[in-house]
CSV table of C-alpha atoms and ligand atoms in Angstrom, one decimal:
chain,number,residue,atom,x,y,z
I,8,UNK,CA,-0.9,-20.0,-21.0
I,9,UNK,CA,-4.0,-19.9,-20.0
I,10,UNK,CA,-4.7,-18.5,-16.6
I,11,UNK,CA,-2.3,-17.0,-13.6
I,12,UNK,CA,-2.1,-17.3,-10.9
I,13,UNK,CA,-0.5,-13.9,-8.6
I,14,UNK,CA,-0.6,-12.4,-5.2
I,15,UNK,CA,-0.8,-8.5,-5.1
I,16,UNK,CA,1.5,-7.6,-1.5
I,17,UNK,CA,0.0,-4.6,0.3
I,18,UNK,CA,2.6,-1.9,0.8
I,19,UNK,CA,3.5,0.3,4.3
I,20,UNK,CA,4.8,3.3,4.3
I,21,UNK,CA,8.4,4.2,6.9
I,22,UNK,CA,7.9,7.7,5.3
I,23,UNK,CA,5.5,9.4,4.2
I,24,UNK,CA,6.2,13.7,3.6
I,25,UNK,CA,3.8,15.2,2.4
I,26,UNK,CA,4.7,18.4,0.4
I,27,UNK,CA,2.8,21.1,-2.2
I,28,UNK,CA,-0.9,20.9,-4.3
I,29,UNK,CA,-0.4,21.2,-7.5
I,30,UNK,CA,-2.8,23.0,-10.2
I,31,UNK,CA,-4.6,20.0,-10.2
I,32,UNK,CA,-5.3,19.4,-6.5
I,33,UNK,CA,-2.1,16.6,-6.5
I,34,UNK,CA,0.0,16.3,-3.6
I,35,UNK,CA,4.3,16.2,-3.9
I,36,UNK,CA,5.6,13.0,-2.2
I,37,UNK,CA,7.8,11.3,-0.5
I,38,UNK,CA,7.4,8.4,0.6
I,39,UNK,CA,9.4,5.0,1.6
I,40,UNK,CA,7.3,2.0,0.4
I,41,UNK,CA,8.3,-1.7,1.8
I,42,UNK,CA,6.0,-4.3,-0.1
I,43,UNK,CA,4.9,-6.7,3.1
I,44,UNK,CA,3.9,-10.7,2.7
I,45,UNK,CA,-0.2,-9.8,3.6
I,46,UNK,CA,-1.2,-10.8,-0.4
I,47,UNK,CA,-5.0,-10.7,-1.9
I,48,UNK,CA,-4.4,-13.5,-4.6
I,49,UNK,CA,-5.2,-12.1,-8.3
I,50,UNK,CA,-6.3,-16.0,-11.5
I,51,UNK,CA,-6.1,-14.3,-14.5
I,52,UNK,CA,-7.4,-15.9,-17.4
I,53,UNK,CA,-8.3,-15.8,-21.0
I,54,UNK,CA,-12.1,-16.5,-22.1
I,55,UNK,CA,-15.0,-14.7,-24.0
I,56,UNK,CA,-15.0,-11.2,-22.7
I,57,UNK,CA,-14.0,-9.6,-19.3
I,58,UNK,CA,-16.4,-11.2,-16.3
I,59,UNK,CA,-15.0,-9.8,-12.7
I,60,UNK,CA,-15.8,-12.2,-9.8
I,61,UNK,CA,-14.5,-11.7,-6.0
I,62,UNK,CA,-14.9,-14.5,-4.2
I,63,UNK,CA,-13.4,-13.6,-1.4
I,64,UNK,CA,-13.8,-10.8,0.6
I,65,UNK,CA,-14.8,-7.4,0.4
I,66,UNK,CA,-14.4,-4.7,-3.1
I,67,UNK,CA,-16.0,-3.4,-5.9
I,68,UNK,CA,-17.8,-5.5,-8.7
I,69,UNK,CA,-16.7,-4.4,-12.8
I,70,UNK,CA,-16.4,-1.3,-14.1
I,71,UNK,CA,-15.9,0.1,-10.4
I,72,UNK,CA,-12.5,-2.6,-9.7
I,73,UNK,CA,-10.0,-0.6,-10.7
I,74,UNK,CA,-8.6,-4.1,-12.2
I,75,UNK,CA,-10.9,-4.4,-14.1
I,76,UNK,CA,-10.1,-0.8,-15.7
I,77,UNK,CA,-6.3,-2.3,-15.4
I,78,UNK,CA,-7.1,-5.3,-17.7
I,79,UNK,CA,-8.7,-2.9,-20.6
I,80,UNK,CA,-6.0,-0.3,-20.8
I,81,UNK,CA,-3.5,-3.2,-21.1
I,82,UNK,CA,-5.7,-4.2,-24.6
I,83,UNK,CA,-6.2,-1.4,-25.8
I,84,UNK,CA,-1.6,-1.4,-25.2
I,85,UNK,CA,-1.2,-4.0,-26.7
I,86,UNK,CA,-3.8,-4.0,-29.6
I,87,UNK,CA,-5.8,-7.5,-28.4
I,88,UNK,CA,-9.2,-7.9,-27.5
I,89,UNK,CA,-10.1,-7.7,-23.3
I,90,UNK,CA,-11.3,-10.9,-23.1
I,91,UNK,CA,-10.2,-12.1,-19.6
I,92,UNK,CA,-12.0,-13.7,-16.2
I,93,UNK,CA,-10.2,-11.8,-13.8
I,94,UNK,CA,-10.9,-13.3,-10.2
I,95,UNK,CA,-10.2,-11.7,-6.8
I,96,UNK,CA,-10.0,-12.8,-3.0
I,97,UNK,CA,-9.4,-10.1,-1.1
I,98,UNK,CA,-7.9,-10.3,2.3
I,99,UNK,CA,-6.0,-6.2,2.2
I,100,UNK,CA,-8.7,-4.6,4.3
I,101,UNK,CA,-9.8,-2.0,0.9
I,102,UNK,CA,-9.3,2.0,2.4
I,103,UNK,CA,-7.1,0.9,5.0
I,104,UNK,CA,-3.7,3.1,3.2
I,105,UNK,CA,-2.6,-0.6,2.6
I,106,UNK,CA,-2.8,0.0,-1.2
I,107,UNK,CA,-4.5,-3.2,-1.7
I,108,UNK,CA,-6.4,-2.0,-4.6
I,109,UNK,CA,-3.5,-0.5,-6.1
I,110,UNK,CA,-1.5,-4.0,-5.6
I,111,UNK,CA,-3.7,-5.2,-7.8
I,112,UNK,CA,-4.7,-3.1,-10.4
I,113,UNK,CA,-0.3,-3.6,-11.1
I,114,UNK,CA,-0.9,-8.0,-10.9
I,115,UNK,CA,-3.0,-7.7,-14.0
I,116,UNK,CA,-0.8,-5.5,-16.2
I,117,UNK,CA,1.9,-7.3,-15.2
I,118,UNK,CA,0.0,-10.7,-15.2
I,119,UNK,CA,-1.6,-9.4,-18.7
I,120,UNK,CA,2.1,-8.9,-20.0
I,121,UNK,CA,3.1,-12.3,-18.9
I,122,UNK,CA,0.3,-14.2,-20.3
I,123,UNK,CA,0.2,-12.7,-23.6
I,124,UNK,CA,3.5,-12.5,-23.6
I,125,UNK,CA,5.3,-9.3,-22.7
I,126,UNK,CA,3.9,-7.4,-25.5
I,127,UNK,CA,4.3,-4.4,-23.3
I,128,UNK,CA,7.7,-2.7,-21.6
I,129,UNK,CA,8.1,-1.5,-18.3
I,130,UNK,CA,8.5,2.1,-19.9
I,131,UNK,CA,3.7,1.3,-21.1
I,132,UNK,CA,3.6,-0.5,-17.9
I,133,UNK,CA,4.5,2.6,-15.9
I,134,UNK,CA,2.7,5.1,-18.0
I,135,UNK,CA,-0.7,2.7,-17.6
I,136,UNK,CA,-0.2,2.4,-14.1
I,137,UNK,CA,0.2,5.9,-13.2
I,138,UNK,CA,-2.7,6.7,-14.5
I,139,UNK,CA,-4.7,4.6,-13.0
I,140,UNK,CA,-3.6,6.1,-9.4
I,141,UNK,CA,-0.6,7.8,-7.9
I,142,UNK,CA,0.4,4.3,-6.0
I,143,UNK,CA,-0.2,1.8,-9.1
I,144,UNK,CA,3.7,2.3,-10.5
I,145,UNK,CA,4.7,0.5,-7.2
I,146,UNK,CA,3.4,-2.2,-6.9
I,147,UNK,CA,5.2,-2.9,-10.5
I,148,UNK,CA,8.5,-3.5,-8.8
I,149,UNK,CA,7.4,-3.8,-5.4
I,150,UNK,CA,10.1,-4.9,-2.7
I,151,UNK,CA,11.7,-1.0,-1.2
I,152,UNK,CA,11.6,2.1,-2.6
I,153,UNK,CA,11.4,5.8,-2.4
I,154,UNK,CA,8.9,7.0,-3.8
I,155,UNK,CA,8.9,11.0,-4.9
I,156,UNK,CA,7.0,13.5,-7.3
I,157,UNK,CA,3.1,12.9,-7.1
I,158,UNK,CA,4.2,9.0,-6.3
I,159,UNK,CA,4.8,7.4,-9.5
I,160,UNK,CA,8.7,8.8,-9.7
I,161,UNK,CA,10.0,4.9,-8.1
I,162,UNK,CA,13.7,4.7,-7.1
I,163,UNK,CA,14.8,0.9,-6.0
I,164,UNK,CA,16.0,0.8,-2.7
I,165,UNK,CA,17.3,-1.7,-0.7
I,166,UNK,CA,14.7,-3.3,1.4
I,167,UNK,CA,15.4,-5.1,4.6
I,168,UNK,CA,13.6,-9.2,3.8
I,169,UNK,CA,11.6,-10.8,7.0
I,170,UNK,CA,11.5,-7.3,9.8
I,171,UNK,CA,8.4,-9.4,11.9
I,172,UNK,CA,5.1,-7.0,11.3
I,173,UNK,CA,1.6,-6.7,12.7
I,174,UNK,CA,-1.2,-5.2,11.1
I,175,UNK,CA,-3.7,-3.6,12.7
I,176,UNK,CA,-7.2,-2.0,10.9
I,177,UNK,CA,-9.7,-0.9,13.5
I,178,UNK,CA,-13.0,0.3,13.1
I,179,UNK,CA,-12.3,3.5,10.8
I,180,UNK,CA,-11.9,4.6,7.0
I,181,UNK,CA,-10.2,7.5,5.8
I,182,UNK,CA,-11.1,8.8,1.9
I,183,UNK,CA,-7.3,9.7,0.1
I,184,UNK,CA,-8.5,13.0,-1.0
I,185,UNK,CA,-10.1,14.0,2.4
I,186,UNK,CA,-6.7,12.4,3.6
I,187,UNK,CA,-4.6,14.8,1.2
I,188,UNK,CA,-7.3,18.0,2.4
I,189,UNK,CA,-6.7,17.6,6.1
I,190,UNK,CA,-2.9,18.7,5.3
I,191,UNK,CA,-2.9,21.8,3.2
I,192,UNK,CA,-4.6,22.6,6.9
I,193,UNK,CA,-1.5,22.2,8.8
I,194,UNK,CA,1.0,25.0,10.6
I,195,UNK,CA,3.9,22.8,11.9
I,196,UNK,CA,5.2,19.5,9.9
I,197,UNK,CA,7.8,17.2,10.4
I,198,UNK,CA,11.0,17.4,9.0
I,199,UNK,CA,10.5,14.8,6.2
I,200,UNK,CA,13.3,11.9,6.9
I,201,UNK,CA,13.1,9.6,4.1
I,202,UNK,CA,16.7,10.3,3.2
I,203,UNK,CA,18.0,8.7,7.4
I,204,UNK,CA,15.1,5.9,6.4
I,205,UNK,CA,16.7,4.8,3.0
I,206,UNK,CA,19.7,4.5,5.7
I,207,UNK,CA,18.1,2.9,8.5
I,208,UNK,CA,17.0,0.3,5.8
I,209,UNK,CA,20.4,-0.6,4.4
I,210,UNK,CA,21.8,-0.1,7.9
I,211,UNK,CA,19.2,-3.2,9.2
I,212,UNK,CA,19.0,-1.2,12.2
I,213,UNK,CA,15.3,-1.0,14.0
I,214,UNK,CA,15.8,1.7,16.8
I,215,UNK,CA,17.3,3.6,13.3
I,216,UNK,CA,13.9,2.0,11.7
I,217,UNK,CA,12.2,3.7,14.8
I,218,UNK,CA,13.7,6.6,15.3
I,219,UNK,CA,12.9,8.3,11.6
I,220,UNK,CA,9.2,6.6,10.8
I,221,UNK,CA,6.8,10.0,9.4
I,222,UNK,CA,3.8,9.6,8.2
I,223,UNK,CA,1.9,13.8,7.4
I,224,UNK,CA,-1.2,12.2,7.4
I,225,UNK,CA,-1.1,10.8,11.5
I,226,UNK,CA,-0.2,15.0,12.0
I,227,UNK,CA,-3.4,15.6,10.1
I,228,UNK,CA,-5.7,12.8,10.8
I,229,UNK,CA,-5.0,12.4,14.0
I,230,UNK,CA,-7.3,15.2,15.7
I,231,UNK,CA,-10.1,15.3,14.2
I,232,UNK,CA,-9.7,11.3,14.4
I,233,UNK,CA,-9.6,9.9,17.7
I,234,UNK,CA,-10.1,6.8,17.0
I,235,UNK,CA,-6.6,7.2,15.2
I,236,UNK,CA,-5.0,8.9,18.0
I,237,UNK,CA,-5.7,5.8,20.2
I,238,UNK,CA,-5.4,4.2,17.9
I,239,UNK,CA,-1.3,4.8,18.0
I,240,UNK,CA,-1.5,5.4,21.7
I,241,UNK,CA,-2.8,1.6,22.1
I,242,UNK,CA,-0.5,0.2,20.0
I,243,UNK,CA,2.9,2.4,21.1
I,244,UNK,CA,2.2,0.2,24.5
I,245,UNK,CA,4.9,-2.4,23.4
I,246,UNK,CA,7.7,-0.4,22.5
I,247,UNK,CA,8.1,-1.7,19.2
I,248,UNK,CA,8.4,0.4,15.6
I,249,UNK,CA,4.3,1.3,14.4
I,250,UNK,CA,3.0,3.9,12.8
I,251,UNK,CA,0.2,4.3,10.0
I,252,UNK,CA,0.5,3.8,6.5
I,253,UNK,CA,-0.3,5.9,4.3
I,254,UNK,CA,-3.7,8.1,4.4
I,255,UNK,CA,-5.2,5.0,7.1
I,256,UNK,CA,-6.7,3.8,9.2
I,257,UNK,CA,-4.6,0.6,9.0
I,258,UNK,CA,-1.3,0.7,11.1
I,259,UNK,CA,1.2,-1.4,11.7
I,260,UNK,CA,3.9,-2.8,14.6
I,261,UNK,CA,7.6,-3.3,13.0
I,262,UNK,CA,9.1,-7.1,15.4
I,263,UNK,CA,12.3,-8.5,15.8
I,264,UNK,CA,11.0,-11.3,17.5
I,265,UNK,CA,8.2,-13.4,16.1
I,266,UNK,CA,7.0,-14.7,19.4
I,267,UNK,CA,5.8,-11.1,20.5
I,268,UNK,CA,4.2,-11.1,17.1
I,269,UNK,CA,2.2,-13.3,18.1
I,270,UNK,CA,1.6,-12.9,21.9
I,271,UNK,CA,1.0,-9.4,20.7
I,272,UNK,CA,-1.8,-10.4,18.8
I,273,UNK,CA,-3.7,-12.5,21.1
I,274,UNK,CA,-3.7,-9.5,22.9
I,275,UNK,CA,-5.2,-7.2,20.7
I,276,UNK,CA,-7.4,-9.4,19.3
I,277,UNK,CA,-8.9,-10.4,22.6
I,278,UNK,CA,-8.9,-6.3,23.5
I,279,UNK,CA,-9.5,-5.0,20.8
I,280,UNK,CA,-12.0,-8.2,19.0
I,281,UNK,CA,-13.6,-5.8,15.8
I,282,UNK,CA,-10.2,-4.9,14.8
I,283,UNK,CA,-8.0,-6.2,12.1
I,284,UNK,CA,-5.4,-8.1,12.6
I,285,UNK,CA,-2.8,-9.5,10.9
I,286,UNK,CA,0.4,-10.6,11.2
I,287,UNK,CA,2.7,-10.5,8.3
I,288,UNK,CA,7.0,-9.4,7.7
I,289,UNK,CA,8.4,-7.5,5.0
I,290,UNK,CA,9.1,-9.0,1.9
I,291,UNK,CA,11.6,-7.6,-0.9
U,304,SUD,C1,-1.9,8.5,0.5
U,304,SUD,C2,-0.9,7.1,-0.1
U,304,SUD,C3,0.7,7.4,0.0
U,304,SUD,O1,1.7,6.0,-0.2
U,304,SUD,O2,-1.5,5.7,-0.5
U,304,SUD,P1,-2.8,5.1,0.3
U,304,SUD,O3,-2.7,6.0,1.3
U,304,SUD,O4,-3.8,5.9,-0.8
U,304,SUD,O5,-2.5,3.3,1.2
U,304,SUD,C4,-0.8,7.3,-1.8
U,304,SUD,O6,-0.3,8.8,-1.9
U,304,SUD,C5,-2.3,6.8,-2.8
U,304,SUD,O7,-2.4,6.8,-3.9
U,304,SUD,P2,-3.3,6.4,-4.6
U,304,SUD,O8,-4.6,6.0,-3.8
U,304,SUD,O9,-2.4,6.0,-4.9
U,304,SUD,O10,-3.4,7.5,-5.2
U,304,SUD,P3,-5.2,8.3,-6.3
U,304,SUD,O11,-6.0,7.4,-6.3
U,304,SUD,O12,-4.3,8.4,-7.5
U,304,SUD,O13,-5.6,10.0,-6.1
U,304,SUD,C6,-6.9,9.9,-4.9
U,304,SUD,C7,-7.1,10.9,-4.0
U,304,SUD,O14,-6.1,11.5,-3.4
U,304,SUD,C8,-4.8,12.4,-3.9
U,304,SUD,N1,-3.6,12.3,-3.9
U,304,SUD,C9,-3.4,10.9,-4.7
U,304,SUD,C10,-1.9,11.3,-4.5
U,304,SUD,C11,-1.0,12.4,-4.7
U,304,SUD,N2,0.8,13.2,-4.3
U,304,SUD,N3,-1.3,13.4,-3.7
U,304,SUD,C12,-2.9,14.0,-3.8
U,304,SUD,O15,-3.7,15.7,-3.3
U,304,SUD,C13,-6.1,13.4,-4.9
U,304,SUD,O16,-6.4,14.1,-4.0
U,304,SUD,C14,-6.9,12.1,-5.2
U,304,SUD,O17,-7.9,12.6,-6.0
U,305,ADP,N1,-9.6,-4.3,-6.1
U,305,ADP,C1,-10.3,-2.9,-4.9
U,305,ADP,N2,-8.9,-3.8,-4.4
U,305,ADP,C2,-10.4,-3.0,-3.5
U,305,ADP,N3,-10.6,-1.7,-3.2
U,305,ADP,C3,-10.5,-0.9,-5.0
U,305,ADP,C4,-10.4,-1.3,-6.1
U,305,ADP,N4,-10.3,-1.2,-6.9
U,305,ADP,C5,-11.5,-0.3,-6.1
U,305,ADP,N5,-10.7,0.1,-4.7
U,305,ADP,C6,-11.7,0.8,-4.0
U,305,ADP,O1,-11.0,1.1,-4.0
U,305,ADP,C7,-11.6,2.9,-3.0
U,305,ADP,C8,-9.2,2.2,-2.1
U,305,ADP,O2,-9.9,1.5,-1.9
U,305,ADP,P1,-7.0,0.6,-0.9
U,305,ADP,O3,-7.1,0.5,-2.7
U,305,ADP,O4,-7.5,-0.8,-1.1
U,305,ADP,O5,-7.2,2.1,0.1
U,305,ADP,P2,-6.3,1.9,-0.3
U,305,ADP,O6,-5.0,3.1,-1.2
U,305,ADP,O7,-6.7,2.9,0.8
U,305,ADP,O8,-5.2,1.0,0.9
U,305,ADP,C9,-12.2,1.6,-2.1
U,305,ADP,O9,-13.3,2.0,-1.3
U,305,ADP,C10,-12.6,1.1,-3.3
U,305,ADP,O10,-14.3,1.7,-3.6
């Protein structure tokens, strides 16, 4: 196989409980993540050297791109020369809590493994993924999962395919590391509803899902970033399940009706012309 094209999907966090901080600065978390259809497009080709081109949208080029680091790690572990061309069409907004960079990195690991006829097993891929970022292992599996530890302990759960969704991102960028530091300042935190969220997905009950959405980054960041609080209030006006994804600044709305999603998107696009707004759906 000379080349391969892969869709690298975004994720949303339906729950995100942040617990204690570890000695290395990372935090224990408990999060229910779900893949959505919104995706970057990655093409991997055999070449004479390692190169990377971003041909649509904006993302770091060269070694600063997680895809590059994933390719180097893969080649070393598989004991082959890193001679690949990596092409990225970037459609997932960056620094948004949608895991775009992590998903791209996982797609490179999976794609190269397929291209070279599976030299690495899932356990090794998981280890390489975890060394690239706490969110990366989830994207090896996709669908729906409960992720614990620092996010790298992935348990697959029953997902809910095809919930119409809207992804919205105001003009704000939040660094994940800074967002975690803000959580350490919180005196009180909401309960962890991850057990309940697993059941809400299993029973495909949108009301239950709405009841149990939670994200500690909302509590930590809304008081410091008024744009985020304002966005949350604005998006809740329609009465559908709505929350911030990961460490922000993207939000999602989940609906029971695709036509209503179109209507809401038209309104948001008129009210907030500079925001990123996209219609998508959950996928498993
Ligand atoms: C918050 C979450 C929730 O899904 O997603 P995003 O909002 O970034 O999408 C993840 O935990 C982000 O995972 P990821 O983006 O892979 O994190 P990494 O690159 O490994 O780490 C970035 C920084 O976040 C902090 N970090 C990350 C994970 C974790 N469990 N505890 C942490 O404290 C560390 O300060 C680290 O230096
Ligand atoms: N392939 C990539 N796509 C996007 N960002 C990347 C990529 N590789 C590295 N990065 C870096 O990672 C940072 C976080 O990006 P991203 O993964 O989109 O954030 P988040 O996890 O918050 O959704 C970016 O600011 C960028 O500098």
